[in-house]
Amino acid sequence: MQSTMQEAPLLVREILRHGKQVHGRSEVATYDGSSFRRGSFSEVALNAERLASGLASLGIGNGDRVGTFCFNHQEHLEAYLAIPSMGAVLHTLNVRLFPEQLRYVIDHAGDRVIICDATLAPALSRVLDECPSVEQVVVVGEGDTSCLGATMSYEELLERGEPRYDWPVLDERQAAGMCYTSGTTGNPKGVAYSHRSTYLHSLASTSTATIGISSSDRALVVVPQFHANAWGLPYAAWLAGADLIMPRQFLQAEPLVRIIEAERPTVAAAVPTIWNEVLRYAQAHGSDLSSFRTIVCGGAAVPESLMRAFDELYGVPVIQAWGMTETSPLGAVAVPPRGATGEEAWTYRRKTGRVVFGVEARVVDIQGNVAARDGSTIGEFEVRGPWVTGSYFADTSTDRFHDGWLRTGDVGTLDALGYLDITDRTKDVIKTGGEWISSVELENALMAHPDVFEAAVVAVPDARWDERPLACVVLNEGADISPSELEGFLEGRVARFWVPDRWSFIDEVPKTSVGKFDKKVLRARYAEGNLDVVSTDRPQDRS
Ligand code: ADP
């Protein structure tokens, strides 16, 4: 029997239309360092219409790539809505890329126009001459942009545009946006998000099985809009009518806490390093973080100590989520199952997350066989689903795909209730004497020590055991603790042979362009002899 259901394509223009027609009074508040600039969803939608029309007057048409080189703010949201809805492709550029990578991604994507924050002009100017596809740079905000040569201001572009843009009907499978992975090895790889995937992924973020974004929320978008679409928050908030609070470049703990106290967001998303810094600042200054109903934390393993501190000090649940640029990114959220309370709930909250509807996950063991969902067999996660990429943009390599599944490069277990538990990335696992040590679990165990602010553990070569863990530790201000005391602390918390025998006390863990621990920098520093390392010569029995 044929269905009689309507077959309207799932398009970003529908997200735009709904937010405009139903949630016109919701607002976007953009922080400028001292006060907030506010725009209603009605105003944002009108600007999006003018922006699309302005871009069309520059010759932008179906399938053309428009780059954004911006922090999080209202204009960036307007670009999120207008560019895909007009049939062009929104390419969010990571503002922290090295010049060579930035040049590569602009050129590879073939961006024709770039919308750039005035404050970021110097960074873009370093590569612009070598990007022949770029015909026009449009500047948002005030500042000296002479280094970019001839530009047009964002206001000027909107003035050229007309309101009431006639949004076209598109094929839902065409690209709406694209984002490059940060390319820890080799060149960054482009992931193209379709209209259909963006639509479905945005709905998923409003589900109570995930983070349940609703019209009662005020969402603080700390995760950059160039990092996997700010994890989908701008689109989800827009369609649900949640207010958006945009911090621009003010991402340090002090301004973030100021924004939180002033605007009282109910939900926010960022990587663990940011929440760790916010926590330290808030504790030192007696700040009020109680406005949150939940905080979403992911992109890297979330230390249990961080989650417990937010719970105990502010009554705020920090919910761990897992995803990748390749998965739009929402893949798993660590919401405990029905009935789990108290310590039992913690056994689920410290896992990486429960697979969300729309994503299917499996674990493939080292021999390439699909492993049991028993919560104990370790292997690499593979995922598939309507918002998981099936290939990279203009790239024919196939090594990241397996029978239609994306190989995540993450290692761990999957249980019968769909909870993933990632123990490491394949490239960060420490292989010692024929066994594996999870760098993530060791870091978590170390960060549970009250004197430890941050800890990153990397593998270093060892003549006898192949590899041994090197713990790079940042202590809290004023703390003074020896490697042997930390070793004593780890005894009983991890297997004895896991306990590191090489220690380095450092001022700060180096971070990647999206704020994660940059272990390749630590490995390189060690290899070059640029780390002060204390070896403690512990006996290495295999217990
Ligand atoms: P990058 O590869 O530059 O870090 P992504 O943001 O796409 O860019 O990173 C995806 C990866 O981040 C995942 O493959 C996984 O290794 C890691 N990750 C994301 N969320 C978590 C989490 N909750 N726990 C552990 N690792 C995570």
Coordinates of C-alpha atoms and ligand atoms in Angstrom, one line a residue:
M1 CA 0.0 0.0 0.0
Q2 CA 1.3 3.5 -0.9
S3 CA 1.4 6.1 1.9
T4 CA -0.5 9.2 1.4
M5 CA 1.7 11.3 3.6
Q6 CA 3.1 14.6 2.3
E7 CA 6.6 14.6 1.0
A8 CA 7.7 18.1 1.6
P9 CA 11.5 18.1 1.7
L10 CA 13.2 18.6 5.0
L11 CA 14.9 21.9 4.5
V12 CA 16.7 24.5 6.7
R13 CA 14.2 27.1 5.3
E14 CA 11.5 25.3 7.3
I15 CA 13.6 25.8 10.5
L16 CA 13.9 29.4 9.6
R17 CA 10.2 29.8 8.8
H18 CA 9.0 28.2 12.0
G19 CA 11.3 30.3 14.3
K20 CA 10.2 33.4 12.5
Q21 CA 6.4 32.7 12.5
V22 CA 6.1 31.2 15.9
H23 CA 9.0 32.4 18.0
G24 CA 9.4 36.0 16.8
R25 CA 9.7 37.3 20.3
S26 CA 12.5 35.0 21.4
E27 CA 15.8 36.8 21.4
V28 CA 19.5 36.6 20.6
A29 CA 21.8 38.4 23.0
T30 CA 25.3 39.1 21.8
Y31 CA 27.9 40.1 24.4
D32 CA 30.3 42.9 23.4
G33 CA 32.6 42.8 26.4
S34 CA 30.6 45.0 28.6
S35 CA 26.9 44.9 27.5
F36 CA 24.5 42.9 25.4
R37 CA 23.2 43.7 22.0
R38 CA 19.7 42.2 21.5
G39 CA 17.8 41.1 18.5
S40 CA 14.4 39.4 18.3
F41 CA 14.0 36.3 16.1
S42 CA 11.7 38.5 13.9
E43 CA 14.6 40.9 13.4
V44 CA 17.0 38.0 12.8
A45 CA 14.7 36.5 10.2
L46 CA 14.4 39.8 8.4
N47 CA 18.1 40.2 8.4
A48 CA 18.5 36.7 7.0
E49 CA 16.2 37.6 4.1
R50 CA 18.3 40.7 3.4
L51 CA 21.5 38.8 3.7
A52 CA 20.3 36.1 1.2
S53 CA 19.2 38.8 -1.2
G54 CA 22.5 40.7 -0.7
L55 CA 24.5 37.5 -1.3
A56 CA 22.5 36.8 -4.5
S57 CA 23.4 40.3 -5.7
L58 CA 27.0 39.3 -5.4
G59 CA 26.3 36.3 -7.6
I60 CA 26.0 33.7 -5.0
G61 CA 23.7 30.9 -6.2
N62 CA 22.7 27.3 -5.7
G63 CA 25.6 25.2 -4.4
D64 CA 28.1 28.1 -3.9
R65 CA 30.1 28.0 -0.8
V66 CA 30.0 31.0 1.6
G67 CA 32.6 30.9 4.4
T68 CA 32.2 32.4 7.8
F69 CA 35.3 33.4 9.8
C70 CA 33.5 34.5 12.9
F71 CA 32.9 34.0 16.6
N72 CA 29.4 33.3 18.0
H73 CA 27.1 36.2 17.4
Q74 CA 23.8 37.4 15.9
E75 CA 25.2 37.9 12.4
H76 CA 26.6 34.4 12.4
L77 CA 23.2 33.1 13.3
E78 CA 21.7 35.1 10.4
A79 CA 24.3 33.4 8.1
Y80 CA 23.4 30.0 9.5
L81 CA 19.8 30.6 8.5
A82 CA 20.2 32.5 5.2
I83 CA 23.0 30.7 3.4
P84 CA 21.5 27.2 3.4
S85 CA 18.0 28.4 2.9
M86 CA 19.0 30.2 -0.3
G87 CA 20.6 27.0 -1.6
A88 CA 24.2 28.0 -1.0
V89 CA 26.5 26.1 1.4
L90 CA 27.5 27.6 4.8
H91 CA 31.2 26.8 5.4
T92 CA 32.1 27.6 9.0
L93 CA 35.9 28.2 9.2
N94 CA 37.8 27.5 12.3
V95 CA 39.3 30.9 13.4
R96 CA 42.1 29.2 15.2
L97 CA 43.5 27.1 12.3
F98 CA 47.2 27.6 11.4
P99 CA 47.5 29.7 8.2
E100 CA 48.4 26.7 6.0
Q101 CA 45.3 24.7 7.1
L102 CA 43.1 27.8 6.7
R103 CA 44.3 28.3 3.2
Y104 CA 43.8 24.6 2.5
V105 CA 40.2 24.5 3.6
I106 CA 39.1 27.7 1.9
D107 CA 40.7 26.5 -1.3
H108 CA 39.4 23.0 -1.0
A109 CA 35.9 24.1 -0.4
G110 CA 36.2 26.8 -3.0
D111 CA 34.6 29.6 -0.9
R112 CA 33.4 32.5 -3.1
V113 CA 32.5 34.9 -0.3
I114 CA 33.8 35.0 3.3
I115 CA 32.0 36.8 6.1
C116 CA 34.7 37.8 8.6
D117 CA 34.7 39.4 12.0
A118 CA 36.7 42.7 11.9
T119 CA 38.7 41.5 14.9
L120 CA 39.8 38.5 12.9
A121 CA 40.9 40.4 9.8
P122 CA 44.7 39.9 10.5
A123 CA 44.3 36.1 10.6
L124 CA 42.3 36.0 7.4
S125 CA 44.7 38.5 5.6
R126 CA 47.6 36.1 6.1
V127 CA 46.1 33.6 3.6
L128 CA 43.7 35.6 1.5
D129 CA 46.1 36.3 -1.4
E130 CA 46.6 32.6 -1.8
C131 CA 42.8 31.9 -2.0
P132 CA 41.8 32.6 -5.6
S133 CA 38.2 31.4 -5.2
V134 CA 37.4 34.2 -2.8
E135 CA 35.8 37.1 -4.7
Q136 CA 34.5 39.2 -1.8
V137 CA 35.1 39.6 2.0
V138 CA 32.2 40.9 4.0
V139 CA 33.2 42.4 7.4
V140 CA 31.1 42.2 10.6
G141 CA 31.7 44.7 13.3
E142 CA 34.2 47.6 13.7
G143 CA 37.9 47.6 13.4
D144 CA 40.8 48.2 11.1
T145 CA 40.4 45.8 8.2
S146 CA 42.8 47.5 5.7
C147 CA 45.0 44.4 5.7
L148 CA 42.2 42.7 3.8
G149 CA 42.2 45.2 0.9
A150 CA 38.8 46.1 -0.5
T151 CA 35.9 44.7 1.6
M152 CA 32.2 45.4 2.1
S153 CA 30.6 45.8 5.5
Y154 CA 27.8 43.5 6.6
E155 CA 25.4 46.4 7.0
E156 CA 26.2 47.5 3.4
L157 CA 25.4 44.0 2.2
L158 CA 22.1 43.9 4.1
E159 CA 21.2 47.3 2.7
R160 CA 21.8 46.0 -0.8
G161 CA 19.4 43.2 0.0
E162 CA 15.6 43.2 0.0
P163 CA 13.4 41.7 2.7
R164 CA 10.9 38.9 1.9
Y165 CA 13.3 36.7 0.1
D166 CA 11.6 33.9 -1.8
W167 CA 13.3 30.9 -0.3
P168 CA 13.6 28.2 -3.0
V169 CA 12.4 24.6 -2.7
L170 CA 15.6 22.5 -2.7
D171 CA 16.5 18.8 -2.8
E172 CA 16.7 17.9 0.9
R173 CA 19.9 15.8 0.1
Q174 CA 21.9 18.8 -1.1
A175 CA 24.5 20.3 1.1
A176 CA 23.4 23.0 3.6
G177 CA 26.6 23.4 5.4
M178 CA 30.1 22.1 5.7
C179 CA 32.8 21.8 8.4
Y180 CA 36.3 20.5 8.3
T181 CA 37.7 18.2 11.0
S182 CA 40.6 19.8 12.8
G183 CA 43.0 17.4 11.0
T184 CA 45.3 16.1 13.7
T185 CA 47.0 14.0 11.1
G186 CA 47.2 15.1 7.4
N187 CA 45.0 17.7 5.9
P188 CA 41.6 18.5 7.4
K189 CA 38.7 16.6 5.9
G190 CA 35.5 18.2 4.8
V191 CA 32.1 17.0 6.1
A192 CA 29.1 18.2 4.2
Y193 CA 25.8 18.4 6.2
S194 CA 22.6 18.0 4.1
H195 CA 19.4 19.9 4.6
R196 CA 17.8 16.6 5.7
S197 CA 20.6 15.8 8.2
T198 CA 20.5 19.3 9.7
Y199 CA 16.7 19.2 10.0
L200 CA 16.6 15.8 11.7
H201 CA 19.6 16.5 13.9
S202 CA 18.0 19.8 15.1
L203 CA 14.9 17.9 16.1
A204 CA 17.0 15.4 18.0
S205 CA 18.4 18.1 20.2
T206 CA 14.8 19.0 21.3
S207 CA 14.2 15.5 22.4
T208 CA 14.1 14.8 26.1
A209 CA 16.2 11.7 25.4
T210 CA 19.0 14.2 24.6
I211 CA 19.1 17.8 25.9
G212 CA 15.5 18.7 25.3
I213 CA 15.9 22.2 24.1
S214 CA 12.6 24.0 24.5
S215 CA 11.0 27.5 24.4
S216 CA 11.6 27.7 28.2
D217 CA 15.3 27.7 27.6
R218 CA 17.9 30.3 27.3
A219 CA 20.9 28.7 25.6
L220 CA 24.4 30.0 26.1
V221 CA 26.4 28.9 23.1
V222 CA 30.0 28.6 24.3
V223 CA 31.1 25.9 21.8
P224 CA 32.1 27.9 18.7
Q225 CA 29.8 28.0 15.7
F226 CA 32.8 26.7 13.7
H227 CA 33.0 23.6 15.9
A228 CA 30.5 21.1 14.3
N229 CA 27.8 23.8 14.0
A230 CA 28.1 24.7 17.7
W231 CA 26.9 21.1 18.3
G232 CA 23.6 22.0 16.6
L233 CA 22.5 24.4 19.3
P234 CA 21.7 27.5 17.1
Y235 CA 19.3 25.5 14.8
A236 CA 17.7 23.6 17.7
A237 CA 17.2 26.8 19.8
W238 CA 15.8 28.6 16.8
L239 CA 13.2 26.0 15.9
A240 CA 12.3 25.5 19.6
G241 CA 12.2 29.3 20.4
A242 CA 14.9 29.2 23.0
D243 CA 16.7 32.4 23.5
L244 CA 20.3 32.4 22.4
I245 CA 23.2 34.0 24.3
M246 CA 26.3 34.5 22.2
P247 CA 29.6 35.3 23.9
R248 CA 31.6 36.3 20.8
Q249 CA 35.3 36.0 21.6
F250 CA 34.8 36.4 25.4
L251 CA 35.4 32.7 26.2
Q252 CA 37.6 33.0 29.3
A253 CA 36.2 32.0 32.7
E254 CA 35.8 35.6 34.0
P255 CA 33.6 37.0 31.2
L256 CA 31.7 33.7 30.9
V257 CA 30.8 33.8 34.5
R258 CA 29.8 37.5 34.1
I259 CA 27.5 36.5 31.2
I260 CA 26.0 33.6 33.2
E261 CA 25.2 35.8 36.2
A262 CA 23.7 38.6 34.0
E263 CA 21.7 36.5 31.5
R264 CA 20.9 33.5 33.6
P265 CA 21.0 30.8 30.9
T266 CA 19.3 27.5 31.6
V267 CA 21.5 25.4 29.3
A268 CA 24.9 25.7 27.8
A269 CA 27.4 23.6 25.9
A270 CA 31.2 23.5 25.9
V271 CA 34.2 21.2 26.1
P272 CA 35.4 20.1 29.6
T273 CA 38.4 22.4 29.7
I274 CA 36.1 25.4 29.6
W275 CA 33.8 24.1 32.4
N276 CA 36.9 23.3 34.5
E277 CA 38.1 26.9 34.2
V278 CA 34.6 28.3 34.9
L279 CA 34.3 26.1 38.0
R280 CA 37.7 27.2 39.3
Y281 CA 36.8 30.9 38.8
A282 CA 33.3 30.5 40.2
Q283 CA 34.6 28.8 43.4
A284 CA 37.2 31.4 43.9
H285 CA 34.8 34.3 43.5
G286 CA 31.6 32.8 45.0
S287 CA 29.8 33.2 41.7
D288 CA 26.3 32.1 41.1
L289 CA 25.9 29.3 38.4
S290 CA 22.5 28.1 39.6
S291 CA 20.5 29.3 36.6
F292 CA 21.3 26.2 34.6
R293 CA 18.9 23.3 34.4
T294 CA 21.7 21.4 32.6
I295 CA 25.1 21.8 31.2
V296 CA 26.2 19.8 28.1
C297 CA 29.8 18.8 28.1
G298 CA 31.5 16.8 25.5
G299 CA 34.1 16.7 22.7
A300 CA 36.5 15.0 25.1
A301 CA 36.0 12.7 28.1
V302 CA 34.3 14.6 31.0
P303 CA 36.1 14.0 34.3
E304 CA 33.7 12.7 36.9
S305 CA 35.2 15.1 39.5
L306 CA 34.0 18.0 37.3
M307 CA 30.4 16.6 37.1
R308 CA 30.3 16.0 40.9
A309 CA 31.6 19.5 41.7
F310 CA 28.8 21.1 39.6
D311 CA 26.2 18.8 41.2
E312 CA 27.4 19.4 44.8
L313 CA 28.2 23.2 44.6
Y314 CA 25.4 24.4 42.3
G315 CA 22.9 21.6 42.0
V316 CA 23.6 21.6 38.2
P317 CA 23.8 18.3 36.3
V318 CA 26.6 18.3 33.8
I319 CA 25.5 15.9 31.1
Q320 CA 28.2 14.2 29.1
A321 CA 27.7 13.9 25.3
W322 CA 29.7 12.3 22.6
G323 CA 30.0 13.3 19.0
M324 CA 32.2 14.1 16.1
T325 CA 32.3 16.7 13.3
E326 CA 31.3 13.6 11.1
T327 CA 28.2 12.9 13.2
S328 CA 26.7 16.5 13.1
P329 CA 27.7 15.9 16.0
L330 CA 25.1 14.5 18.3
G331 CA 25.7 10.7 18.8
A332 CA 25.3 9.8 22.4
V333 CA 24.1 11.5 25.6
A334 CA 24.8 10.1 29.1
V335 CA 21.3 10.3 30.5
P336 CA 20.8 7.6 33.1
P337 CA 18.0 5.0 32.5
R338 CA 14.6 5.2 34.3
G339 CA 14.9 4.3 37.9
A340 CA 18.6 4.8 38.3
T341 CA 19.2 7.3 41.2
G342 CA 22.0 8.1 43.6
E343 CA 25.3 6.2 43.0
E344 CA 23.6 4.0 40.4
A345 CA 22.9 7.0 38.3
W346 CA 26.6 7.9 38.4
T347 CA 27.5 4.5 36.9
Y348 CA 25.7 5.8 33.8
R349 CA 26.6 9.5 34.0
R350 CA 30.3 8.7 33.9
K351 CA 29.9 6.6 30.7
T352 CA 30.4 8.4 27.5
G353 CA 26.7 8.3 26.6
R354 CA 23.6 6.5 25.5
V355 CA 23.2 6.2 21.7
V356 CA 20.5 8.7 20.6
F357 CA 17.7 7.8 18.3
G358 CA 18.9 8.4 14.7
V359 CA 22.3 7.0 15.3
E360 CA 23.2 3.3 15.3
A361 CA 26.4 2.1 16.9
R362 CA 28.4 -1.0 17.0
V363 CA 31.8 -2.1 18.3
V364 CA 34.3 -3.9 16.0
D365 CA 37.0 -5.9 17.7
I366 CA 40.7 -5.9 16.7
Q367 CA 40.0 -8.9 14.3
G368 CA 37.3 -6.9 12.5
N369 CA 34.4 -8.8 13.9
V370 CA 31.3 -7.1 15.3
A371 CA 31.6 -7.5 19.1
A372 CA 28.9 -8.4 21.6
R373 CA 27.0 -5.5 23.3
D374 CA 28.1 -6.8 26.6
G375 CA 29.7 -3.7 28.1
S376 CA 33.0 -5.4 28.3
T377 CA 34.3 -6.4 24.9
I378 CA 36.6 -3.6 23.7
G379 CA 36.9 -2.5 20.1
E380 CA 36.5 0.5 17.7
F381 CA 33.1 2.2 17.5
E382 CA 31.4 2.4 14.2
V383 CA 28.3 4.5 13.7
R384 CA 25.8 5.2 10.9
G385 CA 22.6 7.2 10.6
P386 CA 20.9 10.0 8.6
W387 CA 23.2 12.7 10.2
V388 CA 26.4 10.6 10.1
T389 CA 28.6 11.3 7.1
G390 CA 29.1 8.5 4.5
S391 CA 32.1 10.1 2.8
Y392 CA 34.3 13.2 2.9
F393 CA 33.9 16.1 0.6
A394 CA 36.0 15.8 -2.6
D395 CA 38.1 13.0 -1.0
T396 CA 38.1 9.5 -2.3
S397 CA 39.9 7.8 0.7
T398 CA 37.8 5.0 2.1
D399 CA 39.8 4.0 5.2
R400 CA 37.4 5.7 7.6
F401 CA 34.4 3.8 6.3
H402 CA 33.5 0.1 6.7
D403 CA 30.4 -1.4 5.0
G404 CA 28.5 1.9 5.2
W405 CA 29.6 2.6 8.7
L406 CA 31.8 5.4 9.9
R407 CA 34.9 4.3 11.7
T408 CA 35.1 6.7 14.6
G409 CA 38.7 6.1 15.7
D410 CA 37.3 5.8 19.3
V411 CA 37.9 2.6 21.3
G412 CA 35.6 1.3 24.0
T413 CA 32.6 -0.9 24.9
L414 CA 28.9 -0.9 24.2
D415 CA 26.3 -2.4 26.6
A416 CA 22.9 -3.9 26.2
L417 CA 21.2 -0.6 27.0
G418 CA 23.0 1.3 24.3
Y419 CA 25.6 3.0 26.5
L420 CA 28.9 3.6 24.9
D421 CA 32.0 3.9 27.1
I422 CA 35.0 5.3 25.3
T423 CA 38.3 4.4 26.9
D424 CA 40.5 6.1 24.4
R425 CA 41.1 7.3 20.8
T426 CA 43.0 4.7 18.8
K427 CA 45.9 7.0 18.5
D428 CA 46.1 7.8 22.3
V429 CA 45.9 4.3 23.7
I430 CA 49.0 3.3 25.7
K431 CA 50.3 -0.1 24.7
T432 CA 52.4 -1.6 27.4
G433 CA 53.7 -5.1 27.6
G434 CA 51.0 -6.4 25.3
E435 CA 48.1 -4.7 27.2
W436 CA 46.3 -1.5 26.8
I437 CA 46.1 1.4 29.3
S438 CA 43.3 3.9 28.8
S439 CA 44.8 7.4 29.0
V440 CA 41.3 8.8 29.6
E441 CA 40.7 6.7 32.7
L442 CA 44.1 7.6 34.1
E443 CA 43.5 11.3 33.5
N444 CA 40.1 11.0 35.2
A445 CA 41.6 9.2 38.2
L446 CA 44.3 11.9 38.5
M447 CA 41.9 14.8 38.2
A448 CA 39.9 13.4 41.1
H449 CA 42.8 14.4 43.3
P450 CA 42.0 17.7 45.0
D451 CA 45.4 19.3 44.2
V452 CA 45.2 18.5 40.5
F453 CA 43.7 21.0 38.1
E454 CA 44.3 19.2 34.8
A455 CA 46.2 16.0 33.8
A456 CA 47.0 14.6 30.4
V457 CA 48.6 11.2 30.0
V458 CA 50.5 10.2 26.8
A459 CA 52.4 7.1 25.7
V460 CA 56.2 7.4 25.6
P461 CA 58.5 4.8 24.2
D462 CA 60.0 2.3 26.7
A463 CA 62.7 -0.2 26.0
R464 CA 61.2 -3.0 28.1
W465 CA 57.4 -2.4 27.9
D466 CA 57.2 -0.8 24.4
E467 CA 55.3 2.1 25.8
R468 CA 54.7 3.6 29.3
P469 CA 52.4 6.4 30.5
L470 CA 53.8 9.8 31.1
A471 CA 51.5 11.9 33.3
C472 CA 51.6 15.7 32.6
V473 CA 50.0 17.4 35.6
V474 CA 48.9 20.9 36.2
L475 CA 48.5 21.5 40.0
N476 CA 46.1 23.9 41.5
E477 CA 47.6 27.2 42.6
G478 CA 49.7 26.9 45.7
A479 CA 49.5 23.1 45.7
D480 CA 52.7 21.1 46.3
I481 CA 52.6 17.4 45.8
S482 CA 55.2 14.8 44.7
P483 CA 54.9 12.1 42.1
S484 CA 55.1 9.4 44.7
E485 CA 52.1 10.9 46.5
L486 CA 50.2 10.9 43.3
E487 CA 51.2 7.3 42.7
G488 CA 50.0 6.5 46.1
F489 CA 46.7 8.1 45.3
L490 CA 46.3 6.1 42.1
E491 CA 47.0 2.7 43.9
G492 CA 43.7 0.9 44.2
R493 CA 42.0 3.3 41.8
V494 CA 43.6 1.8 38.7
A495 CA 45.5 -1.5 38.0
R496 CA 49.0 -1.3 39.4
F497 CA 50.8 -1.5 36.0
W498 CA 48.7 1.5 34.9
V499 CA 50.3 3.8 37.5
P500 CA 52.6 6.2 35.7
D501 CA 56.3 6.1 36.4
R502 CA 57.1 9.2 34.5
W503 CA 55.8 12.6 35.7
S504 CA 56.0 16.1 34.4
F505 CA 54.6 19.1 36.2
I506 CA 53.6 21.7 33.7
D507 CA 51.9 25.1 33.8
E508 CA 49.2 24.3 31.3
V509 CA 48.1 21.4 29.2
P510 CA 48.4 22.5 25.5
K511 CA 45.0 22.7 23.8
T512 CA 43.8 22.2 20.2
S513 CA 42.0 24.8 18.2
V514 CA 38.7 23.6 19.7
G515 CA 40.0 23.5 23.3
K516 CA 40.8 19.8 23.8
F517 CA 44.0 18.4 25.3
D518 CA 46.6 18.5 22.5
K519 CA 48.4 15.3 23.2
K520 CA 50.5 15.4 20.0
V521 CA 52.1 18.6 21.3
L522 CA 53.0 16.8 24.6
R523 CA 54.4 13.8 22.7
A524 CA 56.5 16.1 20.5
R525 CA 57.8 18.1 23.5
Y526 CA 58.8 14.9 25.2
A527 CA 60.5 13.6 22.0
E528 CA 62.4 16.9 21.7
G529 CA 63.5 16.8 25.3
N530 CA 61.4 19.9 26.1
L531 CA 59.6 18.5 29.1
D532 CA 61.1 18.2 32.6
V533 CA 60.4 14.6 33.5
V534 CA 60.8 12.8 36.8
S535 CA 61.1 9.0 36.6
T536 CA 60.2 7.1 39.7
D537 CA 61.3 3.6 38.8
R538 CA 58.2 1.8 40.1
P539 CA 58.3 -2.0 39.9
Q540 CA 56.2 -3.0 36.9
D541 CA 54.3 -6.0 38.0
R542 CA 51.2 -6.8 35.9
S543 CA 48.6 -6.8 38.6
Ligands
ADP1 P1 38.7 16.6 16.7 O1 39.0 15.3 15.9 O2 39.6 17.7 16.1 O3 38.8 16.5 18.2 P2 35.9 16.5 16.7 O4 35.3 17.6 17.5 O5 35.2 16.0 15.6 O6 37.3 17.0 16.3 O7 36.2 15.3 17.7 C1 35.6 14.1 17.8 C2 36.2 13.2 18.8 O8 36.2 13.8 20.1 C3 35.6 11.9 19.0 O9 36.0 11.0 18.0 C4 36.1 11.5 20.3 O10 37.4 11.0 20.3 C5 36.2 12.8 21.1 N1 35.0 12.9 22.0 C6 33.9 13.6 21.8 N2 33.1 13.5 22.8 C7 33.7 12.7 23.7 C8 33.4 12.2 25.0 N3 32.2 12.5 25.6 N4 34.2 11.4 25.6 C9 35.4 11.0 25.0 N5 35.8 11.5 23.8 C10 34.9 12.3 23.2

